[in-house]
């Protein structure tokens, strides 16, 4: 077939030179006669060649769709049904795609999945198998099989990527061909160990017609050993942190430089689903939604409005090397019942050992000691009429049951976090006076060390739509039911 094409091209090229010269001399147009120099192909051959060409056209179309689509979304739900305080996202990786349920974590820069140990050893050279970490303590429901993925490629331990771009990689490198090993530690004491490579993730592009595409070059950890309660109910972690190797950075760089999520009530049932979206979110459009509360359902993305969407507020997103991979915000103060509390400014200043971050992987909001004491004192003062009860790990819990057995109808003071740019986060009362047990509510905050960062956890973020605009360094948020 290739030989026939070359004959046709040469004949046409020669004819073109002669005809152009003749036409140029006479000032007339040129005509060409198309000749079939090769024997006629059978109808079966023509049909086969047409199918091959159609497959080529379709593959080009899929690539263009991925390149021109403005957004894609991933289903997101509360992990309350598993007894954890995490939010789970559905993730498909490998070729063919293998499905997983991962923790959505804005504090992680490594995306990893639990890996089949034998398959992980097979994907490396046999001499490397002995260097792999110990087996995972429990058999997970789903495990990634790198040997079954055509697009999996281990990162060598001798590569610049392993040595310079992966701060959690291990220094040991017995031979240049060994896979890059990691020991990823989390602040709560949990850890994941394994080898790292790159693979392709399957994504669902937003729009009226359901289309799928591949996001290539995703850095992926193949975890063969892990510990920590938060990982027992999931298949791994989706990294949404600020890092050049995180999934969030990789996806946002292709889709508008931004991502957003909406966290349903942390006690919501399993079927209550919202979305993690990469690219412009229609809820932040300048066009007023049909309802007063934003919807997180993905849809054809209209032109985004940086600050003018109804109900949306924004504040600078602080991308500081001292807080990476976390996203920091500038807090100006906290008020309770409209009264601004006396909290030292240093508590919110990174330069003075403080600062504040948002973390989807932390459940309870943790405030540095001076801020915590001021906030709980103001809240507990207004709840003084309720009987106190003891319940770990909280300092202030109350019996919320009346003598008749029904819940007490006690008014709750409004809590507001004031950000730079006059933006205020005013969470629903259930986000800071939380249900801890039947008939018991607690002030759902934790005391953190001072000096130290304050952490705005996922319960305080719930029922809000959050957009991380990495390109313009802006954080936008608004109230939402987060239901599709």
PDB file of N, CA, C and O in Angstrom, residues 381-453:
ATOM      1  N   UNK A 381     -20.000  30.832  75.630  1.00  0.00           N
ATOM      2  CA  UNK A 381     -20.701  31.850  76.417  1.00  0.00           C
ATOM      3  C   UNK A 381     -22.169  31.925  76.006  1.00  0.00           C
ATOM      4  O   UNK A 381     -23.062  32.101  76.845  1.00  0.00           O
ATOM      5  N   UNK A 382     -22.414  31.767  74.709  1.00  0.00           N
ATOM      6  CA  UNK A 382     -23.786  31.864  74.206  1.00  0.00           C
ATOM      7  C   UNK A 382     -24.535  30.541  74.280  1.00  0.00           C
ATOM      8  O   UNK A 382     -25.704  30.468  73.941  1.00  0.00           O
ATOM      9  N   UNK A 383     -23.835  29.484  74.703  1.00  0.00           N
ATOM     10  CA  UNK A 383     -24.472  28.179  74.887  1.00  0.00           C
ATOM     11  C   UNK A 383     -24.505  27.782  76.365  1.00  0.00           C
ATOM     12  O   UNK A 383     -24.771  26.618  76.696  1.00  0.00           O
ATOM     13  N   UNK A 384     -24.245  28.751  77.223  1.00  0.00           N
ATOM     14  CA  UNK A 384     -24.098  28.469  78.660  1.00  0.00           C
ATOM     15  C   UNK A 384     -25.365  27.908  79.289  1.00  0.00           C
ATOM     16  O   UNK A 384     -25.313  27.247  80.337  1.00  0.00           O
ATOM     17  N   UNK A 385     -26.519  28.148  78.701  1.00  0.00           N
ATOM     18  CA  UNK A 385     -27.764  27.669  79.285  1.00  0.00           C
ATOM     19  C   UNK A 385     -28.031  26.195  79.077  1.00  0.00           C
ATOM     20  O   UNK A 385     -28.976  25.640  79.643  1.00  0.00           O
ATOM     21  N   UNK A 386     -27.209  25.525  78.282  1.00  0.00           N
ATOM     22  CA  UNK A 386     -27.400  24.105  77.988  1.00  0.00           C
ATOM     23  C   UNK A 386     -26.529  23.250  78.914  1.00  0.00           C
ATOM     24  O   UNK A 386     -25.409  23.634  79.253  1.00  0.00           O
ATOM     25  N   UNK A 387     -27.011  22.081  79.332  1.00  0.00           N
ATOM     26  CA  UNK A 387     -26.196  21.210  80.189  1.00  0.00           C
ATOM     27  C   UNK A 387     -24.993  20.652  79.443  1.00  0.00           C
ATOM     28  O   UNK A 387     -25.113  20.184  78.310  1.00  0.00           O
ATOM     29  N   UNK A 388     -23.834  20.701  80.097  1.00  0.00           N
ATOM     30  CA  UNK A 388     -22.586  20.205  79.500  1.00  0.00           C
ATOM     31  C   UNK A 388     -22.493  18.693  79.669  1.00  0.00           C
ATOM     32  O   UNK A 388     -22.915  18.120  80.671  1.00  0.00           O
ATOM     33  N   UNK A 389     -21.892  18.048  78.679  1.00  0.00           N
ATOM     34  CA  UNK A 389     -21.566  16.622  78.767  1.00  0.00           C
ATOM     35  C   UNK A 389     -20.135  16.443  78.287  1.00  0.00           C
ATOM     36  O   UNK A 389     -19.560  17.322  77.635  1.00  0.00           O
ATOM     37  N   UNK A 390     -19.538  15.321  78.619  1.00  0.00           N
ATOM     38  CA  UNK A 390     -18.158  15.043  78.230  1.00  0.00           C
ATOM     39  C   UNK A 390     -18.127  14.067  77.063  1.00  0.00           C
ATOM     40  O   UNK A 390     -18.801  13.025  77.099  1.00  0.00           O
ATOM     41  N   UNK A 391     -17.348  14.416  76.053  1.00  0.00           N
ATOM     42  CA  UNK A 391     -17.192  13.526  74.896  1.00  0.00           C
ATOM     43  C   UNK A 391     -15.886  13.840  74.179  1.00  0.00           C
ATOM     44  O   UNK A 391     -15.659  14.981  73.746  1.00  0.00           O
ATOM     45  N   UNK A 392     -15.030  12.858  74.085  1.00  0.00           N
ATOM     46  CA  UNK A 392     -13.774  13.031  73.356  1.00  0.00           C
ATOM     47  C   UNK A 392     -14.054  13.081  71.861  1.00  0.00           C
ATOM     48  O   UNK A 392     -14.972  12.407  71.367  1.00  0.00           O
ATOM     49  N   UNK A 393     -13.274  13.844  71.092  1.00  0.00           N
ATOM     50  CA  UNK A 393     -12.092  14.625  71.495  1.00  0.00           C
ATOM     51  C   UNK A 393     -12.409  16.103  71.739  1.00  0.00           C
ATOM     52  O   UNK A 393     -11.517  16.939  71.644  1.00  0.00           O
ATOM     53  N   UNK A 394     -13.672  16.425  72.050  1.00  0.00           N
ATOM     54  CA  UNK A 394     -14.091  17.824  72.127  1.00  0.00           C
ATOM     55  C   UNK A 394     -14.011  18.361  73.557  1.00  0.00           C
ATOM     56  O   UNK A 394     -14.152  17.621  74.533  1.00  0.00           O
ATOM     57  N   UNK A 395     -13.820  19.670  73.647  1.00  0.00           N
ATOM     58  CA  UNK A 395     -13.763  20.334  74.958  1.00  0.00           C
ATOM     59  C   UNK A 395     -15.133  20.826  75.407  1.00  0.00           C
ATOM     60  O   UNK A 395     -15.390  20.953  76.615  1.00  0.00           O
ATOM     61  N   UNK A 396     -16.021  21.136  74.454  1.00  0.00           N
ATOM     62  CA  UNK A 396     -17.330  21.698  74.786  1.00  0.00           C
ATOM     63  C   UNK A 396     -18.424  20.915  74.073  1.00  0.00           C
ATOM     64  O   UNK A 396     -18.579  21.010  72.851  1.00  0.00           O
ATOM     65  N   UNK A 397     -19.170  20.113  74.858  1.00  0.00           N
ATOM     66  CA  UNK A 397     -20.297  19.357  74.318  1.00  0.00           C
ATOM     67  C   UNK A 397     -21.528  19.608  75.188  1.00  0.00           C
ATOM     68  O   UNK A 397     -21.410  19.892  76.391  1.00  0.00           O
ATOM     69  N   UNK A 398     -22.703  19.481  74.569  1.00  0.00           N
ATOM     70  CA  UNK A 398     -23.941  19.848  75.258  1.00  0.00           C
ATOM     71  C   UNK A 398     -25.030  18.816  74.998  1.00  0.00           C
ATOM     72  O   UNK A 398     -25.127  18.235  73.904  1.00  0.00           O
ATOM     73  N   UNK A 399     -25.839  18.619  76.029  1.00  0.00           N
ATOM     74  CA  UNK A 399     -27.024  17.778  75.900  1.00  0.00           C
ATOM     75  C   UNK A 399     -28.088  18.588  75.169  1.00  0.00           C
ATOM     76  O   UNK A 399     -28.573  19.595  75.687  1.00  0.00           O
ATOM     77  N   UNK A 400     -28.444  18.149  73.985  1.00  0.00           N
ATOM     78  CA  UNK A 400     -29.355  18.911  73.135  1.00  0.00           C
ATOM     79  C   UNK A 400     -30.759  18.316  73.147  1.00  0.00           C
ATOM     80  O   UNK A 400     -31.575  18.595  72.280  1.00  0.00           O
ATOM     81  N   UNK A 401     -31.029  17.509  74.162  1.00  0.00           N
ATOM     82  CA  UNK A 401     -32.336  16.854  74.241  1.00  0.00           C
ATOM     83  C   UNK A 401     -33.172  17.464  75.364  1.00  0.00           C
ATOM     84  O   UNK A 401     -32.704  17.595  76.494  1.00  0.00           O
ATOM     85  N   UNK A 402     -34.390  17.821  75.052  1.00  0.00           N
ATOM     86  CA  UNK A 402     -35.306  18.400  76.048  1.00  0.00           C
ATOM     87  C   UNK A 402     -35.915  17.282  76.887  1.00  0.00           C
ATOM     88  O   UNK A 402     -35.844  16.102  76.525  1.00  0.00           O
ATOM     89  N   UNK A 403     -36.537  17.608  78.025  1.00  0.00           N
ATOM     90  CA  UNK A 403     -37.191  16.587  78.846  1.00  0.00           C
ATOM     91  C   UNK A 403     -38.216  15.757  78.079  1.00  0.00           C
ATOM     92  O   UNK A 403     -38.467  14.596  78.413  1.00  0.00           O
ATOM     93  N   UNK A 404     -38.792  16.351  77.047  1.00  0.00           N
ATOM     94  CA  UNK A 404     -39.791  15.606  76.260  1.00  0.00           C
ATOM     95  C   UNK A 404     -39.153  14.648  75.267  1.00  0.00           C
ATOM     96  O   UNK A 404     -39.840  13.866  74.609  1.00  0.00           O
ATOM     97  N   UNK A 405     -37.817  14.725  75.141  1.00  0.00           N
ATOM     98  CA  UNK A 405     -37.110  13.835  74.222  1.00  0.00           C
ATOM     99  C   UNK A 405     -36.808  14.430  72.873  1.00  0.00           C
ATOM    100  O   UNK A 405     -36.095  13.830  72.058  1.00  0.00           O
ATOM    101  N   UNK A 406     -37.315  15.604  72.590  1.00  0.00           N
ATOM    102  CA  UNK A 406     -37.046  16.269  71.307  1.00  0.00           C
ATOM    103  C   UNK A 406     -35.806  17.142  71.420  1.00  0.00           C
ATOM    104  O   UNK A 406     -35.320  17.423  72.517  1.00  0.00           O
ATOM    105  N   UNK A 407     -35.271  17.558  70.266  1.00  0.00           N
ATOM    106  CA  UNK A 407     -34.092  18.427  70.275  1.00  0.00           C
ATOM    107  C   UNK A 407     -34.429  19.797  70.837  1.00  0.00           C
ATOM    108  O   UNK A 407     -35.522  20.334  70.600  1.00  0.00           O
ATOM    109  N   UNK A 408     -33.480  20.359  71.570  1.00  0.00           N
ATOM    110  CA  UNK A 408     -33.644  21.702  72.124  1.00  0.00           C
ATOM    111  C   UNK A 408     -33.616  22.720  70.977  1.00  0.00           C
ATOM    112  O   UNK A 408     -32.776  22.638  70.074  1.00  0.00           O
ATOM    113  N   UNK A 409     -34.538  23.657  71.014  1.00  0.00           N
ATOM    114  CA  UNK A 409     -34.574  24.707  69.981  1.00  0.00           C
ATOM    115  C   UNK A 409     -33.754  25.897  70.459  1.00  0.00           C
ATOM    116  O   UNK A 409     -34.284  26.986  70.706  1.00  0.00           O
ATOM    117  N   UNK A 410     -32.456  25.694  70.601  1.00  0.00           N
ATOM    118  CA  UNK A 410     -31.575  26.754  71.097  1.00  0.00           C
ATOM    119  C   UNK A 410     -30.997  27.536  69.922  1.00  0.00           C
ATOM    120  O   UNK A 410     -30.495  26.942  68.958  1.00  0.00           O
ATOM    121  N   UNK A 411     -31.066  28.861  69.964  1.00  0.00           N
ATOM    122  CA  UNK A 411     -30.468  29.657  68.880  1.00  0.00           C
ATOM    123  C   UNK A 411     -28.949  29.559  68.915  1.00  0.00           C
ATOM    124  O   UNK A 411     -28.337  29.538  69.988  1.00  0.00           O
ATOM    125  N   UNK A 412     -28.350  29.464  67.736  1.00  0.00           N
ATOM    126  CA  UNK A 412     -26.896  29.339  67.648  1.00  0.00           C
ATOM    127  C   UNK A 412     -26.295  30.637  67.120  1.00  0.00           C
ATOM    128  O   UNK A 412     -26.801  31.202  66.141  1.00  0.00           O
ATOM    129  N   UNK A 413     -25.222  31.108  67.737  1.00  0.00           N
ATOM    130  CA  UNK A 413     -24.591  32.339  67.267  1.00  0.00           C
ATOM    131  C   UNK A 413     -23.913  32.127  65.918  1.00  0.00           C
ATOM    132  O   UNK A 413     -23.426  31.029  65.625  1.00  0.00           O
ATOM    133  N   UNK A 414     -23.909  33.159  65.093  1.00  0.00           N
ATOM    134  CA  UNK A 414     -23.291  33.055  63.778  1.00  0.00           C
ATOM    135  C   UNK A 414     -21.778  33.235  63.879  1.00  0.00           C
ATOM    136  O   UNK A 414     -21.287  34.190  64.489  1.00  0.00           O
ATOM    137  N   UNK A 415     -21.057  32.311  63.271  1.00  0.00           N
ATOM    138  CA  UNK A 415     -19.596  32.374  63.193  1.00  0.00           C
ATOM    139  C   UNK A 415     -19.214  32.843  61.795  1.00  0.00           C
ATOM    140  O   UNK A 415     -19.785  32.388  60.799  1.00  0.00           O
ATOM    141  N   UNK A 416     -18.253  33.746  61.698  1.00  0.00           N
ATOM    142  CA  UNK A 416     -17.783  34.222  60.391  1.00  0.00           C
ATOM    143  C   UNK A 416     -16.264  34.308  60.396  1.00  0.00           C
ATOM    144  O   UNK A 416     -15.660  34.769  61.372  1.00  0.00           O
ATOM    145  N   UNK A 417     -15.653  33.831  59.323  1.00  0.00           N
ATOM    146  CA  UNK A 417     -14.208  33.956  59.120  1.00  0.00           C
ATOM    147  C   UNK A 417     -14.008  35.046  58.076  1.00  0.00           C
ATOM    148  O   UNK A 417     -14.547  34.959  56.960  1.00  0.00           O
ATOM    149  N   UNK A 418     -13.252  36.072  58.440  1.00  0.00           N
ATOM    150  CA  UNK A 418     -13.046  37.223  57.565  1.00  0.00           C
ATOM    151  C   UNK A 418     -11.710  37.074  56.826  1.00  0.00           C
ATOM    152  O   UNK A 418     -10.653  36.987  57.455  1.00  0.00           O
ATOM    153  N   UNK A 419     -11.801  37.060  55.489  1.00  0.00           N
ATOM    154  CA  UNK A 419     -10.616  36.933  54.653  1.00  0.00           C
ATOM    155  C   UNK A 419     -10.220  38.290  54.079  1.00  0.00           C
ATOM    156  O   UNK A 419     -10.997  39.250  54.107  1.00  0.00           O
ATOM    157  N   UNK A 420      -9.017  38.334  53.528  1.00  0.00           N
ATOM    158  CA  UNK A 420      -8.562  39.528  52.820  1.00  0.00           C
ATOM    159  C   UNK A 420      -9.498  39.802  51.650  1.00  0.00           C
ATOM    160  O   UNK A 420     -10.033  38.874  51.037  1.00  0.00           O
ATOM    161  N   UNK A 421      -9.692  41.082  51.349  1.00  0.00           N
ATOM    162  CA  UNK A 421     -10.583  41.450  50.253  1.00  0.00           C
ATOM    163  C   UNK A 421     -12.030  41.538  50.663  1.00  0.00           C
ATOM    164  O   UNK A 421     -12.928  41.484  49.810  1.00  0.00           O
ATOM    165  N   UNK A 422     -12.287  41.642  51.951  1.00  0.00           N
ATOM    166  CA  UNK A 422     -13.650  41.791  52.483  1.00  0.00           C
ATOM    167  C   UNK A 422     -14.531  40.579  52.243  1.00  0.00           C
ATOM    168  O   UNK A 422     -15.766  40.684  52.294  1.00  0.00           O
ATOM    169  N   UNK A 423     -13.934  39.424  51.961  1.00  0.00           N
ATOM    170  CA  UNK A 423     -14.716  38.198  51.786  1.00  0.00           C
ATOM    171  C   UNK A 423     -14.934  37.537  53.143  1.00  0.00           C
ATOM    172  O   UNK A 423     -14.027  37.500  53.975  1.00  0.00           O
ATOM    173  N   UNK A 424     -16.153  37.038  53.363  1.00  0.00           N
ATOM    174  CA  UNK A 424     -16.470  36.376  54.623  1.00  0.00           C
ATOM    175  C   UNK A 424     -17.019  34.973  54.355  1.00  0.00           C
ATOM    176  O   UNK A 424     -17.896  34.799  53.507  1.00  0.00           O
ATOM    177  N   UNK A 425     -16.499  34.011  55.109  1.00  0.00           N
ATOM    178  CA  UNK A 425     -17.057  32.669  55.112  1.00  0.00           C
ATOM    179  C   UNK A 425     -18.020  32.586  56.289  1.00  0.00           C
ATOM    180  O   UNK A 425     -17.608  32.738  57.445  1.00  0.00           O
ATOM    181  N   UNK A 426     -19.297  32.380  55.982  1.00  0.00           N
ATOM    182  CA  UNK A 426     -20.334  32.279  57.011  1.00  0.00           C
ATOM    183  C   UNK A 426     -20.959  30.891  56.916  1.00  0.00           C
ATOM    184  O   UNK A 426     -21.997  30.698  56.286  1.00  0.00           O
ATOM    185  N   UNK A 427     -20.320  29.904  57.510  1.00  0.00           N
ATOM    186  CA  UNK A 427     -20.794  28.521  57.380  1.00  0.00           C
ATOM    187  C   UNK A 427     -22.101  28.303  58.125  1.00  0.00           C
ATOM    188  O   UNK A 427     -22.426  29.039  59.068  1.00  0.00           O
ATOM    189  N   UNK A 428     -22.874  27.304  57.725  1.00  0.00           N
ATOM    190  CA  UNK A 428     -24.076  26.976  58.488  1.00  0.00           C
ATOM    191  C   UNK A 428     -23.681  26.537  59.899  1.00  0.00           C
ATOM    192  O   UNK A 428     -22.596  26.003  60.112  1.00  0.00           O
ATOM    193  N   UNK A 429     -24.566  26.761  60.869  1.00  0.00           N
ATOM    194  CA  UNK A 429     -24.244  26.467  62.267  1.00  0.00           C
ATOM    195  C   UNK A 429     -23.834  25.016  62.476  1.00  0.00           C
ATOM    196  O   UNK A 429     -22.986  24.710  63.324  1.00  0.00           O
ATOM    197  N   UNK A 430     -24.402  24.095  61.675  1.00  0.00           N
ATOM    198  CA  UNK A 430     -24.074  22.673  61.839  1.00  0.00           C
ATOM    199  C   UNK A 430     -22.627  22.352  61.464  1.00  0.00           C
ATOM    200  O   UNK A 430     -22.155  21.245  61.727  1.00  0.00           O
ATOM    201  N   UNK A 431     -21.926  23.333  60.873  1.00  0.00           N
ATOM    202  CA  UNK A 431     -20.528  23.121  60.505  1.00  0.00           C
ATOM    203  C   UNK A 431     -19.561  23.416  61.649  1.00  0.00           C
ATOM    204  O   UNK A 431     -18.400  23.034  61.577  1.00  0.00           O
ATOM    205  N   UNK A 432     -20.031  24.119  62.685  1.00  0.00           N
ATOM    206  CA  UNK A 432     -19.141  24.393  63.822  1.00  0.00           C
ATOM    207  C   UNK A 432     -19.743  23.997  65.167  1.00  0.00           C
ATOM    208  O   UNK A 432     -19.036  23.869  66.162  1.00  0.00           O
ATOM    209  N   UNK A 433     -21.068  23.797  65.224  1.00  0.00           N
ATOM    210  CA  UNK A 433     -21.695  23.139  66.377  1.00  0.00           C
ATOM    211  C   UNK A 433     -22.284  21.857  65.795  1.00  0.00           C
ATOM    212  O   UNK A 433     -23.385  21.853  65.252  1.00  0.00           O
ATOM    213  N   UNK A 434     -21.511  20.791  65.893  1.00  0.00           N
ATOM    214  CA  UNK A 434     -21.784  19.603  65.085  1.00  0.00           C
ATOM    215  C   UNK A 434     -22.481  18.510  65.895  1.00  0.00           C
ATOM    216  O   UNK A 434     -22.370  18.443  67.125  1.00  0.00           O
ATOM    217  N   UNK A 435     -23.192  17.639  65.180  1.00  0.00           N
ATOM    218  CA  UNK A 435     -23.827  16.478  65.806  1.00  0.00           C
ATOM    219  C   UNK A 435     -22.753  15.446  66.111  1.00  0.00           C
ATOM    220  O   UNK A 435     -22.134  14.878  65.203  1.00  0.00           O
ATOM    221  N   UNK A 436     -22.516  15.185  67.403  1.00  0.00           N
ATOM    222  CA  UNK A 436     -21.475  14.242  67.809  1.00  0.00           C
ATOM    223  C   UNK A 436     -22.047  12.895  68.214  1.00  0.00           C
ATOM    224  O   UNK A 436     -21.358  11.875  68.137  1.00  0.00           O
ATOM    225  N   UNK A 437     -23.295  12.869  68.651  1.00  0.00           N
ATOM    226  CA  UNK A 437     -23.992  11.648  69.057  1.00  0.00           C
ATOM    227  C   UNK A 437     -25.466  11.988  69.133  1.00  0.00           C
ATOM    228  O   UNK A 437     -25.839  13.170  69.135  1.00  0.00           O
ATOM    229  N   UNK A 438     -26.344  10.977  69.200  1.00  0.00           N
ATOM    230  CA  UNK A 438     -27.779  11.289  69.323  1.00  0.00           C
ATOM    231  C   UNK A 438     -28.055  12.163  70.543  1.00  0.00           C
ATOM    232  O   UNK A 438     -27.719  11.823  71.665  1.00  0.00           O
ATOM    233  N   UNK A 439     -28.621  13.343  70.281  1.00  0.00           N
ATOM    234  CA  UNK A 439     -28.950  14.263  71.360  1.00  0.00           C
ATOM    235  C   UNK A 439     -27.784  15.051  71.911  1.00  0.00           C
ATOM    236  O   UNK A 439     -27.930  15.774  72.902  1.00  0.00           O
ATOM    237  N   UNK A 440     -26.623  14.949  71.271  1.00  0.00           N
ATOM    238  CA  UNK A 440     -25.426  15.649  71.753  1.00  0.00           C
ATOM    239  C   UNK A 440     -24.804  16.451  70.614  1.00  0.00           C
ATOM    240  O   UNK A 440     -24.591  15.930  69.511  1.00  0.00           O
ATOM    241  N   UNK A 441     -24.535  17.718  70.884  1.00  0.00           N
ATOM    242  CA  UNK A 441     -23.820  18.576  69.936  1.00  0.00           C
ATOM    243  C   UNK A 441     -22.563  19.102  70.616  1.00  0.00           C
ATOM    244  O   UNK A 441     -22.546  19.331  71.833  1.00  0.00           O
ATOM    245  N   UNK A 442     -21.513  19.297  69.795  1.00  0.00           N
ATOM    246  CA  UNK A 442     -20.237  19.787  70.313  1.00  0.00           C
ATOM    247  C   UNK A 442     -19.732  20.941  69.457  1.00  0.00           C
ATOM    248  O   UNK A 442     -20.055  21.031  68.263  1.00  0.00           O
ATOM    249  N   UNK A 443     -18.949  21.811  70.084  1.00  0.00           N
ATOM    250  CA  UNK A 443     -18.245  22.829  69.301  1.00  0.00           C
ATOM    251  C   UNK A 443     -17.162  22.093  68.525  1.00  0.00           C
ATOM    252  O   UNK A 443     -16.194  21.598  69.101  1.00  0.00           O
ATOM    253  N   UNK A 444     -17.369  21.996  67.216  1.00  0.00           N
ATOM    254  CA  UNK A 444     -16.537  21.137  66.373  1.00  0.00           C
ATOM    255  C   UNK A 444     -15.237  21.760  65.932  1.00  0.00           C
ATOM    256  O   UNK A 444     -14.932  21.793  64.729  1.00  0.00           O
ATOM    257  N   UNK A 445     -14.453  22.252  66.863  1.00  0.00           N
ATOM    258  CA  UNK A 445     -13.147  22.837  66.578  1.00  0.00           C
ATOM    259  C   UNK A 445     -12.099  22.141  67.434  1.00  0.00           C
ATOM    260  O   UNK A 445     -12.407  21.609  68.500  1.00  0.00           O
ATOM    261  N   UNK A 446     -10.861  22.157  66.974  1.00  0.00           N
ATOM    262  CA  UNK A 446      -9.755  21.563  67.722  1.00  0.00           C
ATOM    263  C   UNK A 446      -8.695  22.629  67.991  1.00  0.00           C
ATOM    264  O   UNK A 446      -8.520  23.569  67.203  1.00  0.00           O
ATOM    265  N   UNK A 447      -7.995  22.456  69.104  1.00  0.00           N
ATOM    266  CA  UNK A 447      -6.914  23.384  69.447  1.00  0.00           C
ATOM    267  C   UNK A 447      -5.612  22.916  68.824  1.00  0.00           C
ATOM    268  O   UNK A 447      -5.190  21.780  69.008  1.00  0.00           O
ATOM    269  N   UNK A 448      -4.977  23.818  68.077  1.00  0.00           N
ATOM    270  CA  UNK A 448      -3.698  23.519  67.459  1.00  0.00           C
ATOM    271  C   UNK A 448      -2.555  24.199  68.193  1.00  0.00           C
ATOM    272  O   UNK A 448      -2.777  25.090  69.015  1.00  0.00           O
ATOM    273  N   UNK A 449      -1.343  23.793  67.914  1.00  0.00           N
ATOM    274  CA  UNK A 449      -0.185  24.395  68.601  1.00  0.00           C
ATOM    275  C   UNK A 449       0.052  25.827  68.159  1.00  0.00           C
ATOM    276  O   UNK A 449      -0.358  26.243  67.073  1.00  0.00           O
ATOM    277  N   UNK A 450       0.712  26.573  69.015  1.00  0.00           N
ATOM    278  CA  UNK A 450       1.138  27.924  68.675  1.00  0.00           C
ATOM    279  C   UNK A 450       2.606  28.091  69.087  1.00  0.00           C
ATOM    280  O   UNK A 450       2.958  27.747  70.211  1.00  0.00           O
ATOM    281  N   UNK A 451       3.478  28.547  68.169  1.00  0.00           N
ATOM    282  CA  UNK A 451       3.213  28.913  66.764  1.00  0.00           C
ATOM    283  C   UNK A 451       2.778  27.698  65.924  1.00  0.00           C
ATOM    284  O   UNK A 451       3.160  26.581  66.202  1.00  0.00           O
ATOM    285  N   UNK A 452       2.033  27.986  64.894  1.00  0.00           N
ATOM    286  CA  UNK A 452       1.564  26.925  64.014  1.00  0.00           C
ATOM    287  C   UNK A 452       0.452  27.396  63.112  1.00  0.00           C
ATOM    288  O   UNK A 452      -0.162  28.440  63.336  1.00  0.00           O
ATOM    289  N   UNK A 453       0.202  26.616  62.069  1.00  0.00           N
ATOM    290  CA  UNK A 453      -0.843  26.941  61.102  1.00  0.00           C
ATOM    291  C   UNK A 453      -2.220  26.614  61.657  1.00  0.00           C
ATOM    292  O   UNK A 453      -2.386  25.666  62.424  1.00  0.00           O
TER     293      UNK A 453
END
